[in-house]
Amino acid sequence: MVTLQLVGSLRKELADSLSTCRVLVVGAGGIGCELLKNVVLTGFKNIEVIDLDIIDVSNLNRQFLFQKKHVGKSKAQVAKESVLQFCPTANITAYHDSIMNPDYNVEFFRNFMLVMNALDNRVARNHVNRMCLAADIPLIESGTAGYLGQVTVIKKGLTECYECQPKPTQKTFPGCTIRNTPSEPIHCIVWAKYLFNQLFGEEDADQEVSPDTSCVLWDGDIKRVSTKDWARSTGYDPVKLFNKLFKDDIQYLLTMDKLWKKRKAPLPLDWLEFVILSGCVIACPQGVTGTGLKDQQVLGVGGYCQLFSRSVETLHSVLADKGDGAELVWDKDDPPAMDFVTAAANLRMYIFSMNMKSRFDIKSMAGNIIPAIATTNAVIAGLIVLEALKILSGDVEQCRTIFLNKQPNPRKKLLVPCALDPPSANCYVCASKPEVTVKLNVHKTLVLALQDKILKEKFGMVAPDVQIEDGKGTILISSEEGETEANNCKFLSDFAIRNGSRLQVDDFLQDYTLLVNVIHCENLEKDVEFEVVGDAPDKAPTPTRSQEEGKNIANGNKESSEPSTSSEGVQVNLTLMTFSLWL
């Protein structure tokens, strides 16, 4: 007879493993707070947590490790301190930093038996995915979108990696990122839509656009000054609105020193400096870029200043005509509303050192924003720990991708498991020899565009080095500062890159090598700079097969039925981790 020793609800061997292993939690926000609580209460003792963000007022309704006295402080550090209050024996190390910092290299990841992601953006997810593959460390990926959620396990050589499958466009974003630290154009577009609602539409406290420092304390309670009330008090004066949103609020952000230790600080704009002092010249200080239709052109900063002013005046007039208490509804097909969002979003992009976008691009990117749900985060955090227990028990083959649906499926299940898929042979990240083919015009594509738009933005590299396979080993791009900057404004053809050329791209931080085959093409579609030949579609195909649904998803026992790959349960979209969470 076999005697089973238990420590709490766990086998003694597993409990001992939990108390000695080191795990990394990436993210200390919505899912991260729930996850940190779960891991210490389950018995994990050696935990390291990393998060670059600071605590925002909007976090307090669901991120229970934080209180109003913590606003403006490091999420990772406060989370550590809060957890130690109810589990003082845990050994927790907190990093207020970006996981993409070169200090957290492959050797750093090899210190852990397991990595658990609680991230809020695809760029960081891609990076952690590659680091775990390079270190050969199991990764548990997770995400939520409203009432929907998903958890999956990624193991090198055994399962798909995060980048094996195409991802639909991200539609959920953390509120603190929107207000304080935008890093992508879509963050600025969302902010501009929020601003439209705050000024002209239905106010929503969760869509406040002012930075956290605009909060004031009244009788011990944190309250925000209403943007709409302030705008009304100015008579919707475009200049006053401009200076508050793009000068005063940015200057407030600059006083939050911790935000800018690892990020490039924003640049405040002043109406007097950009419009009046510069006169007519400022109408297009950087020139109009792009050809073809007016909507496909990108104006200069001055052009967007003027567009902001005109659109505010137009929208204020429309609102006044509707009478007291009226509200406007943002519609991408309403020219004044679209003008406003285009101008406001581009001015914010400029402030935060991003490339501005055309009206056409902004219109296509604008979408609905899904709210964060605390209960969803809690469920997903619990599922992460269950998958972690399987990994530490040596039962990786029992791990599952688990979907949390909004409504029960026909078998009355909210949680639906799916078998983990094997790696994709065509994945440009986890294949044995990653290789892609890119179609572009070598006479029109700059080296800088290859670096920023193709290698960094499209293929998710952090610090690429590019060598031309020309028999001479010509270095086209170096990650070492100052070595190849002179190449940036030259075209690929200047380096004898032509149809059939091959580029070897190395990202030493990610321990990742990609071979890029170049196809020269002079008749790309209008406004298309490059194409990845054979690239995955923007959205995964709708699953069609339906199989018997599994009966046990909680513990993955060997005796349990096989999990389902049924499309009836996978209403979340079968692309791997398509969700983004609000942190």
Coordinates of C-alpha atoms in Angstrom, one line a residue:
M1 CA 0.0 0.0 0.0
V2 CA 1.3 3.5 -0.9
T3 CA 1.1 6.1 1.8
L4 CA 0.5 9.6 0.5
Q5 CA 1.8 12.4 2.7
L6 CA 0.0 15.7 2.4
V7 CA 1.1 19.3 3.4
G8 CA -2.2 21.1 3.5
S9 CA -3.9 20.1 0.3
L10 CA -0.7 19.2 -1.6
R11 CA 1.5 16.1 -1.8
K12 CA 4.6 16.6 0.4
E13 CA 6.9 16.3 -2.6
L14 CA 5.0 19.1 -4.4
A15 CA 4.8 21.3 -1.3
D16 CA 8.5 20.9 -0.9
S17 CA 9.1 21.9 -4.5
L18 CA 6.9 25.0 -4.1
S19 CA 8.9 26.1 -1.0
T20 CA 12.3 25.8 -2.7
C21 CA 11.7 26.8 -6.4
R22 CA 12.1 30.3 -7.7
V23 CA 9.3 31.8 -9.9
L24 CA 9.0 35.0 -11.7
V25 CA 5.8 37.0 -11.9
V26 CA 5.8 39.6 -14.8
G27 CA 3.2 42.2 -14.0
A28 CA 1.7 43.4 -10.7
G29 CA -1.7 44.8 -11.9
G30 CA -5.1 43.3 -12.4
I31 CA -4.1 39.7 -12.8
G32 CA -0.8 40.2 -11.0
C33 CA -2.3 41.2 -7.7
E34 CA -4.6 38.2 -7.6
L35 CA -1.7 36.0 -8.8
L36 CA 0.7 37.1 -6.1
K37 CA -1.9 36.4 -3.4
N38 CA -2.5 33.0 -4.9
V39 CA 1.1 31.9 -5.2
V40 CA 2.1 32.8 -1.6
L41 CA -1.1 31.2 -0.2
T42 CA -0.4 28.1 -2.2
G43 CA 3.0 27.7 -0.7
F44 CA 5.5 29.4 -3.1
K45 CA 8.2 31.0 -1.0
N46 CA 10.8 32.5 -3.5
I47 CA 9.0 34.9 -5.8
E48 CA 10.3 37.8 -7.9
V49 CA 7.9 40.3 -9.4
I50 CA 8.6 43.0 -11.9
D51 CA 6.4 45.9 -13.1
L52 CA 7.3 49.2 -14.6
D53 CA 4.0 51.0 -13.7
I54 CA 3.0 53.1 -10.8
I55 CA -0.3 52.9 -9.0
D56 CA -3.2 54.9 -10.6
V57 CA -6.4 55.9 -8.8
S58 CA -8.4 53.8 -11.4
N59 CA -6.5 50.7 -10.2
L60 CA -8.0 50.8 -6.7
N61 CA -11.4 49.3 -7.6
R62 CA -10.0 45.9 -8.4
Q63 CA -6.3 45.7 -7.6
F64 CA -6.8 44.9 -3.9
L65 CA -3.2 45.0 -2.8
F66 CA -3.2 48.8 -3.4
Q67 CA -4.9 51.6 -1.3
K68 CA -5.3 55.3 -2.0
K69 CA -2.2 56.1 0.0
H70 CA -0.2 54.1 -2.5
V71 CA -1.2 56.2 -5.6
G72 CA 1.9 57.3 -7.4
K73 CA 4.1 54.5 -6.0
S74 CA 5.6 51.4 -7.6
K75 CA 3.1 48.6 -8.3
A76 CA 5.7 45.9 -7.8
Q77 CA 7.1 47.3 -4.5
V78 CA 3.7 48.0 -2.9
A79 CA 2.4 44.6 -4.0
K80 CA 5.4 43.0 -2.3
E81 CA 4.8 45.0 0.9
S82 CA 1.1 44.2 0.9
V83 CA 1.6 40.4 0.4
L84 CA 4.2 40.3 3.2
Q85 CA 1.7 41.6 5.6
F86 CA -0.4 38.4 5.4
C87 CA 2.5 36.1 4.5
P88 CA 5.6 37.4 6.2
T89 CA 7.6 34.2 5.6
A90 CA 7.6 34.7 1.8
N91 CA 10.9 35.8 0.2
I92 CA 9.8 38.3 -2.4
T93 CA 12.0 40.5 -4.6
A94 CA 10.3 43.4 -6.4
Y95 CA 11.7 45.3 -9.4
H96 CA 10.3 48.6 -10.5
D97 CA 11.5 48.2 -14.0
S98 CA 10.7 47.1 -17.5
I99 CA 11.1 43.4 -18.3
M100 CA 12.5 44.5 -21.6
N101 CA 15.5 46.1 -19.9
P102 CA 18.7 44.4 -21.1
D103 CA 19.6 43.6 -17.5
Y104 CA 17.0 40.9 -17.6
N105 CA 18.8 38.7 -20.1
V106 CA 18.6 35.0 -20.8
E107 CA 20.8 34.2 -17.7
F108 CA 18.4 36.1 -15.5
F109 CA 15.5 34.0 -16.8
R110 CA 17.4 30.8 -16.2
N111 CA 17.3 31.5 -12.5
F112 CA 13.7 30.5 -12.4
M113 CA 11.8 27.2 -12.7
L114 CA 8.7 28.9 -14.0
V115 CA 7.6 32.3 -15.4
M116 CA 4.0 33.5 -15.0
N117 CA 2.9 36.4 -17.2
A118 CA 0.3 39.0 -16.1
L119 CA 1.1 41.5 -18.8
D120 CA -1.0 44.2 -20.5
N121 CA 0.6 44.5 -23.9
R122 CA 1.7 42.4 -26.9
V123 CA 5.2 43.8 -27.2
A124 CA 6.2 42.7 -23.7
R125 CA 4.4 39.3 -24.1
N126 CA 6.4 38.7 -27.3
H127 CA 9.6 39.6 -25.5
V128 CA 9.0 37.3 -22.5
N129 CA 8.0 34.5 -24.9
R130 CA 11.3 34.7 -26.6
M131 CA 13.3 35.0 -23.4
C132 CA 11.6 31.9 -22.0
L133 CA 12.2 30.0 -25.2
A134 CA 15.9 31.0 -25.2
A135 CA 16.2 30.0 -21.5
D136 CA 14.1 26.8 -22.0
I137 CA 11.9 27.8 -19.1
P138 CA 8.1 27.0 -19.0
L139 CA 5.9 30.1 -19.4
I140 CA 2.3 30.4 -18.3
E141 CA 0.6 33.1 -20.4
S142 CA -2.7 34.8 -19.5
G143 CA -5.0 37.5 -20.4
T144 CA -8.5 38.9 -19.9
A145 CA -10.9 41.1 -21.9
G146 CA -14.1 42.0 -19.9
Y147 CA -15.7 38.7 -18.9
L148 CA -13.5 36.6 -21.2
G149 CA -10.2 35.1 -20.2
Q150 CA -7.5 32.7 -21.2
V151 CA -4.6 30.8 -19.7
T152 CA -2.1 28.6 -21.6
V153 CA 1.3 27.0 -21.1
I154 CA 4.3 27.5 -23.4
K155 CA 7.1 25.0 -23.3
K156 CA 9.9 25.0 -25.9
G157 CA 9.7 22.1 -28.3
L158 CA 6.5 20.9 -26.8
T159 CA 3.8 23.5 -27.4
E160 CA 3.1 26.5 -29.6
C161 CA 4.8 29.6 -28.5
Y162 CA 3.0 32.9 -28.1
E163 CA 3.9 34.0 -31.6
C164 CA 3.0 30.8 -33.5
Q165 CA -0.5 32.0 -34.2
P166 CA -1.8 35.4 -35.6
K167 CA -3.3 37.9 -33.2
P168 CA -6.2 40.2 -33.8
T169 CA -5.8 43.9 -33.2
Q170 CA -5.6 44.6 -29.4
K171 CA -8.8 46.4 -28.2
T172 CA -8.2 46.7 -24.4
F173 CA -5.7 48.9 -22.8
P174 CA -4.8 49.7 -19.2
G175 CA -6.2 53.1 -18.1
C176 CA -3.0 54.2 -16.4
T177 CA -1.1 53.6 -19.7
I178 CA -3.7 55.7 -21.6
R179 CA -3.5 58.6 -19.2
N180 CA 0.2 58.6 -18.1
T181 CA 2.5 56.5 -20.2
P182 CA 1.3 55.9 -23.8
S183 CA 3.9 53.9 -25.8
E184 CA 1.9 53.1 -29.0
P185 CA -0.2 55.2 -31.3
I186 CA -3.4 53.2 -30.4
H187 CA -2.9 54.4 -26.8
C188 CA -3.1 58.0 -28.0
I189 CA -6.1 57.3 -30.2
V190 CA -8.0 55.8 -27.3
W191 CA -7.0 58.8 -25.2
A192 CA -8.4 61.1 -27.8
K193 CA -11.7 59.2 -27.9
Y194 CA -11.9 59.4 -24.1
L195 CA -11.3 63.1 -24.4
F196 CA -14.1 63.5 -26.9
N197 CA -16.5 61.9 -24.4
Q198 CA -15.2 63.9 -21.5
L199 CA -15.7 67.2 -23.4
F200 CA -18.8 66.6 -25.6
G201 CA -20.3 63.2 -24.7
E202 CA -21.3 61.1 -21.8
E203 CA -18.8 61.4 -19.0
D204 CA -17.3 58.2 -17.6
A205 CA -14.9 58.3 -14.5
D206 CA -13.0 55.4 -16.0
Q207 CA -12.3 57.4 -19.1
E208 CA -10.6 60.4 -17.4
V209 CA -7.8 61.8 -19.5
S210 CA -5.9 63.9 -17.0
P211 CA -2.8 62.4 -15.3
D212 CA -3.0 61.1 -11.8
T213 CA -1.5 64.3 -10.4
S214 CA -4.7 66.2 -11.4
C215 CA -6.3 64.4 -8.5
V216 CA -7.1 66.4 -5.4
L217 CA -7.8 65.4 -1.8
W218 CA -11.1 66.6 -0.4
D219 CA -12.0 65.4 3.2
G220 CA -9.7 62.5 2.7
D221 CA -11.3 61.2 -0.5
I222 CA -9.6 61.2 -3.9
K223 CA -11.7 63.0 -6.4
R224 CA -11.0 64.2 -9.9
V225 CA -11.7 67.6 -11.4
S226 CA -14.3 67.1 -14.1
T227 CA -12.8 67.9 -17.5
K228 CA -16.2 68.9 -18.9
D229 CA -17.0 71.3 -16.1
W230 CA -13.6 72.9 -16.5
A231 CA -14.1 73.2 -20.3
R232 CA -17.5 74.8 -19.8
S233 CA -16.0 77.3 -17.4
T234 CA -13.7 78.4 -20.2
G235 CA -16.4 78.5 -22.8
Y236 CA -14.6 75.7 -24.6
D237 CA -11.8 78.0 -25.5
P238 CA -9.6 76.0 -27.8
V239 CA -6.3 77.7 -26.7
K240 CA -7.0 77.1 -23.0
L241 CA -8.0 73.5 -23.7
F242 CA -4.9 73.0 -25.8
N243 CA -2.6 74.4 -23.1
K244 CA -4.2 72.3 -20.3
L245 CA -4.1 69.0 -22.2
F246 CA -0.8 69.3 -24.1
K247 CA 1.2 71.6 -21.8
D248 CA 0.0 71.7 -18.2
D249 CA -1.0 68.0 -17.9
I250 CA 2.3 67.0 -19.5
Q251 CA 4.2 69.2 -17.1
Y252 CA 2.4 67.5 -14.2
L253 CA 3.5 64.1 -15.6
L254 CA 7.1 65.3 -15.7
T255 CA 7.0 65.8 -12.0
M256 CA 6.4 62.1 -11.5
D257 CA 10.1 61.3 -11.7
K258 CA 9.7 57.5 -11.3
L259 CA 7.8 57.3 -14.6
W260 CA 10.7 58.6 -16.6
K261 CA 13.6 56.7 -15.2
K262 CA 13.3 54.0 -17.8
R263 CA 11.1 55.8 -20.4
K264 CA 11.7 58.8 -22.6
A265 CA 10.1 61.8 -21.0
P266 CA 7.3 63.6 -22.9
L267 CA 7.7 67.1 -24.5
P268 CA 5.0 69.7 -23.5
L269 CA 3.5 71.8 -26.3
D270 CA 2.6 75.5 -25.9
W271 CA 0.1 77.1 -28.2
L272 CA 1.9 80.4 -28.1
E273 CA 5.1 78.8 -29.2
F274 CA 3.7 76.6 -31.9
V275 CA 1.1 78.7 -33.5
I276 CA 1.3 82.4 -32.8
L277 CA 5.1 82.9 -32.7
S278 CA 5.7 80.6 -35.7
G279 CA 2.9 82.2 -37.8
C280 CA 1.9 80.5 -41.0
V281 CA 5.1 78.5 -41.2
I282 CA 4.0 76.2 -38.4
A283 CA 1.0 75.0 -40.5
C284 CA 3.3 72.2 -41.6
P285 CA 6.7 72.3 -39.8
Q286 CA 7.6 68.8 -40.8
G287 CA 6.0 68.9 -44.2
V288 CA 3.1 66.8 -45.3
T289 CA 4.1 63.2 -45.7
G290 CA 2.3 60.6 -47.7
T291 CA 0.8 60.9 -51.2
G292 CA -2.6 60.4 -52.6
L293 CA -5.8 61.3 -50.9
K294 CA -5.9 64.0 -48.2
D295 CA -7.0 61.5 -45.5
Q296 CA -3.8 59.5 -46.2
Q297 CA -1.5 62.5 -45.6
V298 CA 0.3 63.2 -42.3
L299 CA 0.4 66.9 -41.3
G300 CA 2.9 68.6 -39.2
V301 CA 2.4 69.6 -35.6
G302 CA 1.2 73.0 -36.5
G303 CA -1.4 71.6 -38.9
Y304 CA -2.8 69.4 -36.1
C305 CA -2.8 72.4 -33.7
Q306 CA -5.0 74.3 -36.2
L307 CA -7.2 71.2 -36.8
F308 CA -7.7 70.8 -33.0
S309 CA -8.8 74.4 -32.7
R310 CA -11.2 74.3 -35.6
S311 CA -12.8 70.9 -34.5
V312 CA -13.3 72.1 -30.9
E313 CA -15.1 75.2 -32.1
T314 CA -17.3 73.2 -34.5
L315 CA -18.2 70.5 -31.9
H316 CA -18.9 73.2 -29.2
S317 CA -21.3 74.9 -31.7
V318 CA -23.1 71.6 -32.5
L319 CA -23.4 70.9 -28.7
A320 CA -24.8 74.3 -28.0
D321 CA -27.4 74.0 -30.8
K322 CA -28.7 70.8 -29.1
G323 CA -29.4 72.7 -25.9
D324 CA -28.6 72.3 -22.2
G325 CA -27.8 68.8 -21.1
A326 CA -27.2 67.5 -24.6
E327 CA -24.4 65.1 -25.4
L328 CA -22.6 64.1 -28.6
V329 CA -21.8 60.5 -29.5
W330 CA -18.5 59.8 -31.2
D331 CA -18.9 58.5 -34.7
K332 CA -15.9 57.8 -37.0
D333 CA -18.1 58.8 -39.9
D334 CA -18.8 62.3 -38.4
P335 CA -16.2 64.6 -39.9
P336 CA -15.9 67.1 -37.0
A337 CA -15.6 64.2 -34.5
M338 CA -13.0 62.5 -36.6
D339 CA -11.1 65.7 -37.1
F340 CA -11.0 66.1 -33.3
V341 CA -9.7 62.6 -32.6
T342 CA -7.2 62.8 -35.4
A343 CA -5.8 66.1 -34.2
A344 CA -5.7 65.2 -30.4
A345 CA -4.3 61.8 -31.0
N346 CA -1.5 63.1 -33.2
L347 CA -0.5 65.9 -30.9
R348 CA -0.2 63.4 -28.1
M349 CA 1.8 61.1 -30.3
Y350 CA 4.2 63.9 -31.0
I351 CA 4.5 64.7 -27.3
F352 CA 5.4 61.1 -26.5
S353 CA 7.9 60.8 -29.4
M354 CA 5.9 58.6 -31.7
N355 CA 5.4 58.8 -35.5
M356 CA 2.2 60.5 -36.2
K357 CA -0.6 58.8 -38.2
S358 CA -2.8 59.8 -41.1
R359 CA -6.6 60.4 -40.6
F360 CA -7.1 57.2 -42.6
D361 CA -5.0 55.2 -40.3
I362 CA -6.5 56.6 -37.1
K363 CA -10.0 56.0 -38.4
S364 CA -9.2 52.3 -39.1
M365 CA -7.5 51.8 -35.7
A366 CA -10.2 53.4 -33.5
G367 CA -12.3 50.7 -31.9
N368 CA -14.4 49.8 -28.8
I369 CA -12.6 49.6 -25.5
I370 CA -13.5 46.7 -23.2
P371 CA -13.7 47.3 -19.4
A372 CA -11.7 45.3 -16.8
I373 CA -13.6 42.9 -14.5
A374 CA -12.1 42.0 -11.2
T375 CA -13.8 38.6 -11.0
T376 CA -12.3 37.6 -14.4
N377 CA -8.8 38.5 -13.1
A378 CA -9.4 36.4 -10.0
V379 CA -10.5 33.3 -12.0
I380 CA -7.6 33.6 -14.4
A381 CA -5.1 34.0 -11.6
G382 CA -6.4 30.8 -10.0
L383 CA -6.1 28.9 -13.3
I384 CA -2.5 30.1 -13.6
V385 CA -1.6 28.5 -10.3
L386 CA -3.3 25.2 -11.2
E387 CA -1.3 25.0 -14.4
A388 CA 1.9 25.9 -12.4
L389 CA 1.2 22.9 -10.0
K390 CA 1.0 20.6 -13.0
I391 CA 4.4 21.8 -14.3
L392 CA 6.1 21.5 -10.9
S393 CA 4.6 18.0 -10.6
G394 CA 6.3 17.0 -13.8
D395 CA 2.9 16.6 -15.6
V396 CA 3.5 19.2 -18.4
E397 CA 1.6 16.9 -20.8
Q398 CA -1.5 17.4 -18.6
C399 CA -1.4 21.2 -19.0
R400 CA -4.2 22.8 -21.0
T401 CA -5.2 26.0 -22.7
I402 CA -8.3 27.1 -20.7
F403 CA -10.9 29.6 -21.9
L404 CA -13.2 31.5 -19.7
N405 CA -16.4 32.4 -21.5
K406 CA -19.0 35.0 -20.7
Q407 CA -21.9 32.6 -21.0
P408 CA -22.1 28.8 -20.3
N409 CA -21.8 26.7 -23.5
P410 CA -24.4 24.0 -24.3
R411 CA -22.8 21.7 -21.8
K412 CA -23.2 24.4 -19.1
K413 CA -19.5 25.0 -18.8
L414 CA -17.9 28.5 -18.4
L415 CA -14.4 27.1 -18.4
V416 CA -13.4 25.1 -21.5
P417 CA -10.1 23.3 -21.8
C418 CA -8.2 22.6 -25.1
A419 CA -5.2 20.4 -25.7
L420 CA -2.0 22.3 -26.2
D421 CA -1.0 22.5 -29.9
P422 CA 2.5 21.5 -31.0
P423 CA 4.9 24.2 -32.3
S424 CA 4.2 25.6 -35.7
A425 CA 6.8 24.6 -38.3
N426 CA 6.3 28.0 -39.9
C427 CA 6.7 30.1 -36.8
Y428 CA 9.4 32.8 -37.3
V429 CA 10.2 32.6 -33.6
C430 CA 10.3 29.0 -32.3
A431 CA 11.1 27.1 -35.6
S432 CA 14.5 25.4 -35.6
K433 CA 15.8 27.9 -38.2
P434 CA 13.5 31.0 -38.2
E435 CA 13.2 32.5 -41.6
V436 CA 10.9 35.0 -43.3
T437 CA 10.5 36.5 -46.8
V438 CA 9.8 40.2 -47.0
K439 CA 8.6 42.0 -50.2
L440 CA 9.6 45.6 -50.5
N441 CA 11.0 48.2 -52.8
V442 CA 14.8 48.3 -52.2
H443 CA 15.0 51.8 -53.9
K444 CA 12.4 53.3 -51.5
T445 CA 12.9 51.5 -48.2
L446 CA 15.3 53.2 -45.8
V447 CA 17.6 51.3 -43.5
L448 CA 15.8 53.1 -40.6
A449 CA 12.4 51.8 -41.8
L450 CA 13.9 48.2 -42.0
Q451 CA 15.0 48.6 -38.4
D452 CA 12.0 50.3 -36.8
K453 CA 9.0 49.2 -38.9
I454 CA 10.0 45.7 -40.0
L455 CA 12.4 44.3 -37.4
K456 CA 11.2 46.0 -34.3
E457 CA 7.5 46.7 -34.9
K458 CA 6.6 43.7 -37.1
F459 CA 9.0 41.1 -35.8
G460 CA 9.2 42.3 -32.2
M461 CA 13.0 42.7 -31.9
V462 CA 14.5 44.9 -29.3
A463 CA 18.0 45.6 -30.4
P464 CA 18.6 44.0 -33.9
D465 CA 22.0 43.6 -35.6
V466 CA 21.8 43.1 -39.3
Q467 CA 24.5 41.6 -41.5
I468 CA 24.1 41.3 -45.3
E469 CA 25.0 37.8 -46.6
D470 CA 27.1 39.2 -49.5
G471 CA 30.3 37.3 -48.9
K472 CA 31.8 40.3 -47.1
G473 CA 29.8 40.3 -44.0
T474 CA 28.7 43.9 -44.4
I475 CA 27.1 45.3 -41.2
L476 CA 23.9 47.2 -42.1
I477 CA 22.6 47.8 -38.6
S478 CA 24.4 47.6 -35.3
S479 CA 22.7 47.7 -31.9
E480 CA 25.9 49.4 -30.6
E481 CA 25.2 53.2 -30.4
G482 CA 27.0 55.3 -32.9
E483 CA 28.2 52.5 -35.2
T484 CA 25.8 52.5 -38.1
E485 CA 23.6 55.6 -37.6
A486 CA 25.0 57.1 -40.8
N487 CA 23.2 54.3 -42.7
N488 CA 19.7 55.2 -41.4
C489 CA 18.8 57.6 -44.1
K490 CA 20.2 55.5 -47.0
F491 CA 18.1 53.2 -49.1
L492 CA 18.6 49.4 -49.0
S493 CA 19.7 49.6 -52.7
D494 CA 22.6 51.8 -51.6
F495 CA 24.1 48.6 -50.0
A496 CA 23.6 46.4 -53.1
I497 CA 20.6 44.8 -51.5
R498 CA 18.4 43.6 -54.4
N499 CA 15.9 40.9 -55.2
G500 CA 17.0 37.6 -53.6
S501 CA 19.4 39.2 -51.0
R502 CA 19.5 37.6 -47.6
L503 CA 19.9 39.4 -44.3
Q504 CA 20.9 37.7 -41.1
V505 CA 19.3 39.5 -38.1
D506 CA 20.5 38.8 -34.6
D507 CA 18.9 40.1 -31.3
F508 CA 21.5 39.1 -28.7
L509 CA 19.3 40.2 -25.8
Q510 CA 16.6 37.8 -26.9
D511 CA 19.1 35.2 -28.1
Y512 CA 17.2 35.2 -31.3
T513 CA 18.4 34.9 -35.0
L514 CA 16.1 35.5 -38.0
L515 CA 17.0 35.1 -41.6
V516 CA 15.2 37.6 -43.8
N517 CA 14.9 36.9 -47.6
V518 CA 14.3 40.1 -49.6
I519 CA 12.0 40.2 -52.6
H520 CA 12.2 43.5 -54.6
C521 CA 8.8 44.7 -55.7
E522 CA 8.0 48.0 -57.4
N523 CA 4.2 47.7 -57.5
L524 CA 3.2 47.2 -53.9
E525 CA -0.3 48.3 -53.1
K526 CA -0.9 52.0 -52.4
D527 CA 0.5 53.1 -49.0
V528 CA 1.9 49.6 -48.3
E529 CA 5.6 49.8 -47.5
F530 CA 6.3 46.1 -47.2
E531 CA 4.6 42.7 -47.1
V532 CA 5.6 39.5 -45.3
V533 CA 5.2 36.8 -47.9
G534 CA 3.0 34.0 -46.6
D535 CA 2.4 36.0 -43.4
A536 CA -0.5 34.9 -41.2
P537 CA -3.8 36.7 -41.6
D538 CA -4.8 39.5 -39.2
K539 CA -7.4 37.1 -37.6
A540 CA -7.3 33.5 -37.1
P541 CA -9.7 31.4 -39.2
T542 CA -12.9 30.4 -37.4
P543 CA -12.6 26.9 -36.0
T544 CA -15.0 24.4 -37.5
R545 CA -14.4 21.1 -35.9
S546 CA -16.4 20.0 -32.8
Q547 CA -15.5 17.2 -30.5
E548 CA -16.6 15.8 -27.2
E549 CA -15.9 18.2 -24.4
G550 CA -13.7 17.2 -21.5
K551 CA -15.2 16.6 -18.1
N552 CA -12.4 17.7 -15.8
I553 CA -10.4 20.9 -16.3
A554 CA -9.4 21.8 -12.8
N555 CA -6.6 19.3 -12.1
G556 CA -5.7 17.6 -15.3
N557 CA -5.7 14.1 -13.8
K558 CA -4.5 11.4 -16.0
E559 CA -7.8 9.6 -15.5
S560 CA -9.8 12.5 -16.7
S561 CA -11.3 12.7 -20.1
E562 CA -9.4 14.4 -22.9
P563 CA -10.0 18.1 -23.1
S564 CA -12.1 19.6 -25.9
T565 CA -11.1 21.4 -29.0
S566 CA -14.7 22.2 -29.6
S567 CA -15.5 25.5 -31.2
E568 CA -18.7 25.8 -29.2
G569 CA -16.6 26.4 -26.1
V570 CA -13.9 28.5 -27.6
Q571 CA -15.9 31.6 -28.2
V572 CA -12.9 33.7 -27.2
N573 CA -11.1 33.1 -30.5
L574 CA -8.7 30.3 -30.8
T575 CA -5.7 32.5 -31.4
L576 CA -3.2 32.0 -28.6
M577 CA -3.6 34.7 -26.0
T578 CA -5.4 37.3 -28.0
F579 CA -6.6 39.2 -24.9
S580 CA -5.1 42.2 -23.2
L581 CA -5.7 43.0 -19.6
W582 CA -6.3 46.2 -17.8
L583 CA -3.7 46.6 -15.1

